[in-house]
Amino acid sequence: MNAVARRLFPSVWLLVLLAGCSTIGVIKQDKETWLERSRRSILTTPDVSEVTRNILRRRSLLETYRNDPIGAMKILEAEMKETRDRSLAVAIAELAYLQSRKWTEVERMALNTTIRYSYAYLFDPKLEPRPQAFDAQFRWANDLYTTALADLVRVSRVDSEREINSRVVKWYGGESGLKIGLNEMQWGIDEFDDLSVAYDFVVEGLPPPDNRRGFGVPCILRRSWNRQAALEGMDANKFRYLPPDLAFPATTIVRFPDGTSVLDEEQPDMIIEILDPTKTVAVEIEGVRVPLEIDYVTPIAAVLTGKEQDIGIRALFRGDEFQDRGGLYMFQPYDPDKIMILMVHGLASDPLTWLPLYTDLMENETIRTRYQFAFWFYPTAQPVFYSAAQLRDALTQAYDLLDPNKNDKIDRNTVICGHSMGGILTRSLVVDPGTKIYDVAFDKPLEELDLPEEDKQELRAALMFEPVPFASRVIFYATPHRGSPQAKLGIAQWASGLLKLPSRMTGQEVRIRRQAKPEFRKLKQLTSVQALQEDNKLLIAMADLPIVEGVTFHSIMGDQRGPGLKDGTDGFVPYRSSHVPGAASEVIFKSGHSVQHTPAAARETERILLLHLEEFDRNHPRLEKPDAVRDRK
């Protein structure tokens, strides 16, 4: 090194030090790392998002936020009030949620702050610029809002309306009133036993919920119920068919009055709303339609957890135990403005068999806002025609009680779905036998039989019935209209011998068989299994009856080998038995006997129900009906 270089070296080295030693460039990253970095926020890591860190860095607040996050929030809030910068709202919400992880009573303020400022990013009319749906902050704002609200529900559980309306909600730097706004449930919040967040449970045994992200937190509202008191008329009729232990889906939201802003001097009330997703699928906030997040599946699975789920088998072999538990069941209070769908289960089954189909159908917004579902439960050992008579009587009574004003346009468009033996019960609702079925079993007119009047009334109801006036469409699923060869196999006959009819039927059944034709007198019992034999003349007589005019019917069948093959069977019902000429549609899917569990059957049922609504609306254009998607303003 020469003399000049030696004199310059200290100066050059000083320049290098002043310039810093970092090297600018890039390093390659895999897509998993990129995804993780791009989605990083306070919800997925112990720290805030890169966007918020940059907001803090540009304001020299990184050290402040580490040592005094609340102080950093106040600085950002002051700037937001001056500049109206919308992006600062998400940064404040993230910092507040970081504080909420301390989980002290004071830190409820952190959850309230997160909700308040994430809501402000999404909807505040005075912040600028308008929120952009493709901005990462928009997604984080919605997720922060939902997560903080879910946390608030968890720590608050269910408070009475009086307690909530008297509260003051506090956040970092301010406070406002807290009150209940719209409550769409049939009871006050204080009347529910429990409110849980649906996110906290994983569904087993049913198709999982769609998990489409929306606005609000899907919840489970639990309530115990005295079904017997309701059936005896001690409660409103619309509640009488609810099961004794209920779980209702609900979506909880927090909102602020339209037109208000976090920039206002006087802060508006924070409003909690409990929305019924069978009525409302979206809310309107600041002129924007905002779809709700909805979960119908988890509440059903939650209420069944730990409960007996083999009642269909038990009710088959122990009819006495279940004769008083039969009847109609609904998941929601009756709504006179919704079309009824009745589901009738088959042999050795119960209403739970319909749940996979029901939950799939409820994912369709039009179906869940225009229809309501009812389920018929009965001990399946008892004679088919006796069960059918019970069903007709129960339905007639239900429509008289539930809709005394007779909204015929709705009532007379009921859809009835029957699986297997339930399809035979369903068919009995839409045929007009006169005396054709009765004449198969008896030589004498009913009036000449040596029977008590009560027995004659039972026979008349079971064999000489009239079609119900309210059914306009039926769907048969794997229905053995002309019996099943499996019902005559040795195992079926052995099982039939074990069936116990309800005690109230046994003496009456013996008396009636003594008056029947010889072939019926020799039978030991008129059980449902015997009724399903291919040579049962009573069953064949009903199968020969045409379905009454004005009723549209469809057939959905399974075939173990797949559709399009001759002499098909689902393993229990052959095609020759399930086929009904004149059906509006007939489809066959590769399936065993439980075809109603298949996704293909769910799609076909959805198609039929939407078609039913189209025809209903076309035939009743002046009828005021709910929108297919109902929004709340």
mmCIF file of N, CA and C in Angstrom, residues 104-153:
data_model
loop_
_atom_site.group_PDB
_atom_site.id
_atom_site.type_symbol
_atom_site.label_atom_id
_atom_site.label_comp_id
_atom_site.label_asym_id
_atom_site.label_seq_id
_atom_site.Cartn_x
_atom_site.Cartn_y
_atom_site.Cartn_z
ATOM 1 N N THR A 104 -57.441 -11.550 30.946
ATOM 2 C CA THR A 104 -57.892 -11.051 32.245
ATOM 3 C C THR A 104 -59.217 -10.337 32.035
ATOM 4 N N GLU A 105 -59.877 -10.035 33.111
ATOM 5 C CA GLU A 105 -61.168 -9.357 33.003
ATOM 6 C C GLU A 105 -61.019 -8.032 32.277
ATOM 7 N N VAL A 106 -59.917 -7.333 32.557
ATOM 8 C CA VAL A 106 -59.691 -6.051 31.903
ATOM 9 C C VAL A 106 -59.535 -6.230 30.401
ATOM 10 N N GLU A 107 -58.975 -7.372 29.997
ATOM 11 C CA GLU A 107 -58.675 -7.539 28.585
ATOM 12 C C GLU A 107 -59.900 -7.839 27.734
ATOM 13 N N ARG A 108 -61.087 -7.901 28.331
ATOM 14 C CA ARG A 108 -62.288 -7.855 27.490
ATOM 15 C C ARG A 108 -62.293 -6.559 26.683
ATOM 16 N N MET A 109 -61.682 -5.547 27.254
ATOM 17 C CA MET A 109 -61.550 -4.295 26.514
ATOM 18 C C MET A 109 -60.792 -4.526 25.213
ATOM 19 N N ALA A 110 -59.827 -5.445 25.246
ATOM 20 C CA ALA A 110 -59.051 -5.731 24.034
ATOM 21 C C ALA A 110 -59.946 -6.366 22.972
ATOM 22 N N LEU A 111 -60.813 -7.316 23.367
ATOM 23 C CA LEU A 111 -61.728 -7.939 22.408
ATOM 24 C C LEU A 111 -62.688 -6.905 21.836
ATOM 25 N N ASN A 112 -63.223 -6.053 22.711
ATOM 26 C CA ASN A 112 -64.137 -5.005 22.234
ATOM 27 C C ASN A 112 -63.435 -4.069 21.265
ATOM 28 N N THR A 113 -62.150 -3.761 21.552
ATOM 29 C CA THR A 113 -61.383 -2.885 20.664
ATOM 30 C C THR A 113 -61.150 -3.556 19.316
ATOM 31 N N THR A 114 -60.819 -4.863 19.351
ATOM 32 C CA THR A 114 -60.616 -5.600 18.101
ATOM 33 C C THR A 114 -61.887 -5.598 17.267
ATOM 34 N N ILE A 115 -63.019 -5.874 17.895
ATOM 35 C CA ILE A 115 -64.299 -5.900 17.173
ATOM 36 C C ILE A 115 -64.606 -4.516 16.606
ATOM 37 N N ARG A 116 -64.413 -3.489 17.433
ATOM 38 C CA ARG A 116 -64.787 -2.135 17.028
ATOM 39 C C ARG A 116 -63.983 -1.668 15.816
ATOM 40 N N TYR A 117 -62.660 -1.924 15.822
ATOM 41 C CA TYR A 117 -61.826 -1.378 14.755
ATOM 42 C C TYR A 117 -61.783 -2.289 13.525
ATOM 43 N N SER A 118 -61.932 -3.581 13.683
ATOM 44 C CA SER A 118 -62.040 -4.431 12.492
ATOM 45 C C SER A 118 -63.360 -4.146 11.778
ATOM 46 N N TYR A 119 -64.444 -3.932 12.541
ATOM 47 C CA TYR A 119 -65.724 -3.527 11.954
ATOM 48 C C TYR A 119 -65.569 -2.188 11.232
ATOM 49 N N ALA A 120 -64.802 -1.275 11.845
ATOM 50 C CA ALA A 120 -64.601 0.043 11.231
ATOM 51 C C ALA A 120 -63.911 -0.093 9.879
ATOM 52 N N TYR A 121 -62.903 -0.981 9.795
ATOM 53 C CA TYR A 121 -62.248 -1.159 8.499
ATOM 54 C C TYR A 121 -63.255 -1.638 7.460
ATOM 55 N N LEU A 122 -64.105 -2.571 7.852
ATOM 56 C CA LEU A 122 -65.027 -3.176 6.888
ATOM 57 C C LEU A 122 -66.140 -2.221 6.461
ATOM 58 N N PHE A 123 -66.640 -1.376 7.384
ATOM 59 C CA PHE A 123 -67.894 -0.670 7.098
ATOM 60 C C PHE A 123 -67.891 0.831 7.393
ATOM 61 N N ASP A 124 -66.930 1.339 8.123
ATOM 62 C CA ASP A 124 -67.001 2.735 8.572
ATOM 63 C C ASP A 124 -67.127 3.675 7.363
ATOM 64 N N PRO A 125 -68.189 4.487 7.325
ATOM 65 C CA PRO A 125 -68.425 5.331 6.142
ATOM 66 C C PRO A 125 -67.512 6.551 6.057
ATOM 67 N N LYS A 126 -66.798 6.876 7.153
ATOM 68 C CA LYS A 126 -65.988 8.089 7.141
ATOM 69 C C LYS A 126 -64.499 7.821 6.945
ATOM 70 N N LEU A 127 -64.082 6.560 6.985
ATOM 71 C CA LEU A 127 -62.680 6.243 6.744
ATOM 72 C C LEU A 127 -62.419 6.139 5.253
ATOM 73 N N GLU A 128 -61.179 6.388 4.867
ATOM 74 C CA GLU A 128 -60.818 6.389 3.454
ATOM 75 C C GLU A 128 -59.549 5.574 3.236
ATOM 76 N N PRO A 129 -59.351 5.015 2.048
ATOM 77 C CA PRO A 129 -60.326 4.887 0.961
ATOM 78 C C PRO A 129 -61.336 3.787 1.286
ATOM 79 N N ARG A 130 -62.240 3.523 0.376
ATOM 80 C CA ARG A 130 -63.212 2.457 0.582
ATOM 81 C C ARG A 130 -62.487 1.125 0.717
ATOM 82 N N PRO A 131 -63.029 0.182 1.506
ATOM 83 C CA PRO A 131 -62.350 -1.108 1.667
ATOM 84 C C PRO A 131 -62.307 -1.877 0.354
ATOM 85 N N GLN A 132 -61.228 -2.580 0.132
ATOM 86 C CA GLN A 132 -61.039 -3.343 -1.093
ATOM 87 C C GLN A 132 -61.091 -4.840 -0.768
ATOM 88 N N ALA A 133 -61.984 -5.552 -1.422
ATOM 89 C CA ALA A 133 -62.188 -6.971 -1.104
ATOM 90 C C ALA A 133 -60.957 -7.813 -1.374
ATOM 91 N N PHE A 134 -60.076 -7.374 -2.289
ATOM 92 C CA PHE A 134 -58.896 -8.162 -2.614
ATOM 93 C C PHE A 134 -57.687 -7.790 -1.756
ATOM 94 N N ASP A 135 -57.846 -6.823 -0.891
ATOM 95 C CA ASP A 135 -56.754 -6.423 -0.015
ATOM 96 C C ASP A 135 -56.634 -7.440 1.124
ATOM 97 N N ALA A 136 -55.400 -7.812 1.451
ATOM 98 C CA ALA A 136 -55.188 -8.755 2.548
ATOM 99 C C ALA A 136 -55.779 -8.213 3.846
ATOM 100 N N GLN A 137 -55.738 -6.909 4.044
ATOM 101 C CA GLN A 137 -56.301 -6.330 5.264
ATOM 102 C C GLN A 137 -57.807 -6.571 5.363
ATOM 103 N N PHE A 138 -58.479 -6.618 4.218
ATOM 104 C CA PHE A 138 -59.923 -6.875 4.230
ATOM 105 C C PHE A 138 -60.196 -8.263 4.807
ATOM 106 N N ARG A 139 -59.430 -9.246 4.354
ATOM 107 C CA ARG A 139 -59.621 -10.607 4.863
ATOM 108 C C ARG A 139 -59.259 -10.680 6.341
ATOM 109 N N TRP A 140 -58.132 -10.044 6.712
ATOM 110 C CA TRP A 140 -57.744 -10.070 8.117
ATOM 111 C C TRP A 140 -58.775 -9.367 8.985
ATOM 112 N N ALA A 141 -59.335 -8.278 8.492
ATOM 113 C CA ALA A 141 -60.331 -7.544 9.276
ATOM 114 C C ALA A 141 -61.526 -8.431 9.582
ATOM 115 N N ASN A 142 -62.006 -9.149 8.572
ATOM 116 C CA ASN A 142 -63.153 -10.032 8.799
ATOM 117 C C ASN A 142 -62.790 -11.151 9.768
ATOM 118 N N ASP A 143 -61.590 -11.724 9.596
ATOM 119 C CA ASP A 143 -61.175 -12.810 10.481
ATOM 120 C C ASP A 143 -60.947 -12.310 11.902
ATOM 121 N N LEU A 144 -60.370 -11.114 12.048
ATOM 122 C CA LEU A 144 -60.196 -10.543 13.377
ATOM 123 C C LEU A 144 -61.541 -10.290 14.047
ATOM 124 N N TYR A 145 -62.467 -9.736 13.298
ATOM 125 C CA TYR A 145 -63.814 -9.479 13.826
ATOM 126 C C TYR A 145 -64.437 -10.790 14.314
ATOM 127 N N THR A 146 -64.415 -11.817 13.464
ATOM 128 C CA THR A 146 -65.058 -13.089 13.792
ATOM 129 C C THR A 146 -64.383 -13.753 14.984
ATOM 130 N N THR A 147 -63.059 -13.778 14.998
ATOM 131 C CA THR A 147 -62.329 -14.446 16.075
ATOM 132 C C THR A 147 -62.550 -13.750 17.407
ATOM 133 N N ALA A 148 -62.490 -12.421 17.408
ATOM 134 C CA ALA A 148 -62.692 -11.680 18.656
ATOM 135 C C ALA A 148 -64.123 -11.839 19.155
ATOM 136 N N LEU A 149 -65.091 -11.827 18.240
ATOM 137 C CA LEU A 149 -66.487 -12.005 18.644
ATOM 138 C C LEU A 149 -66.705 -13.410 19.212
ATOM 139 N N ALA A 150 -66.098 -14.423 18.588
ATOM 140 C CA ALA A 150 -66.210 -15.783 19.119
ATOM 141 C C ALA A 150 -65.617 -15.863 20.526
ATOM 142 N N ASP A 151 -64.471 -15.211 20.732
ATOM 143 C CA ASP A 151 -63.874 -15.184 22.063
ATOM 144 C C ASP A 151 -64.791 -14.488 23.061
ATOM 145 N N LEU A 152 -65.426 -13.423 22.621
ATOM 146 C CA LEU A 152 -66.320 -12.683 23.517
ATOM 147 C C LEU A 152 -67.520 -13.541 23.897
ATOM 148 N N VAL A 153 -68.051 -14.315 22.945
ATOM 149 C CA VAL A 153 -69.163 -15.217 23.248
ATOM 150 C C VAL A 153 -68.713 -16.275 24.250
#
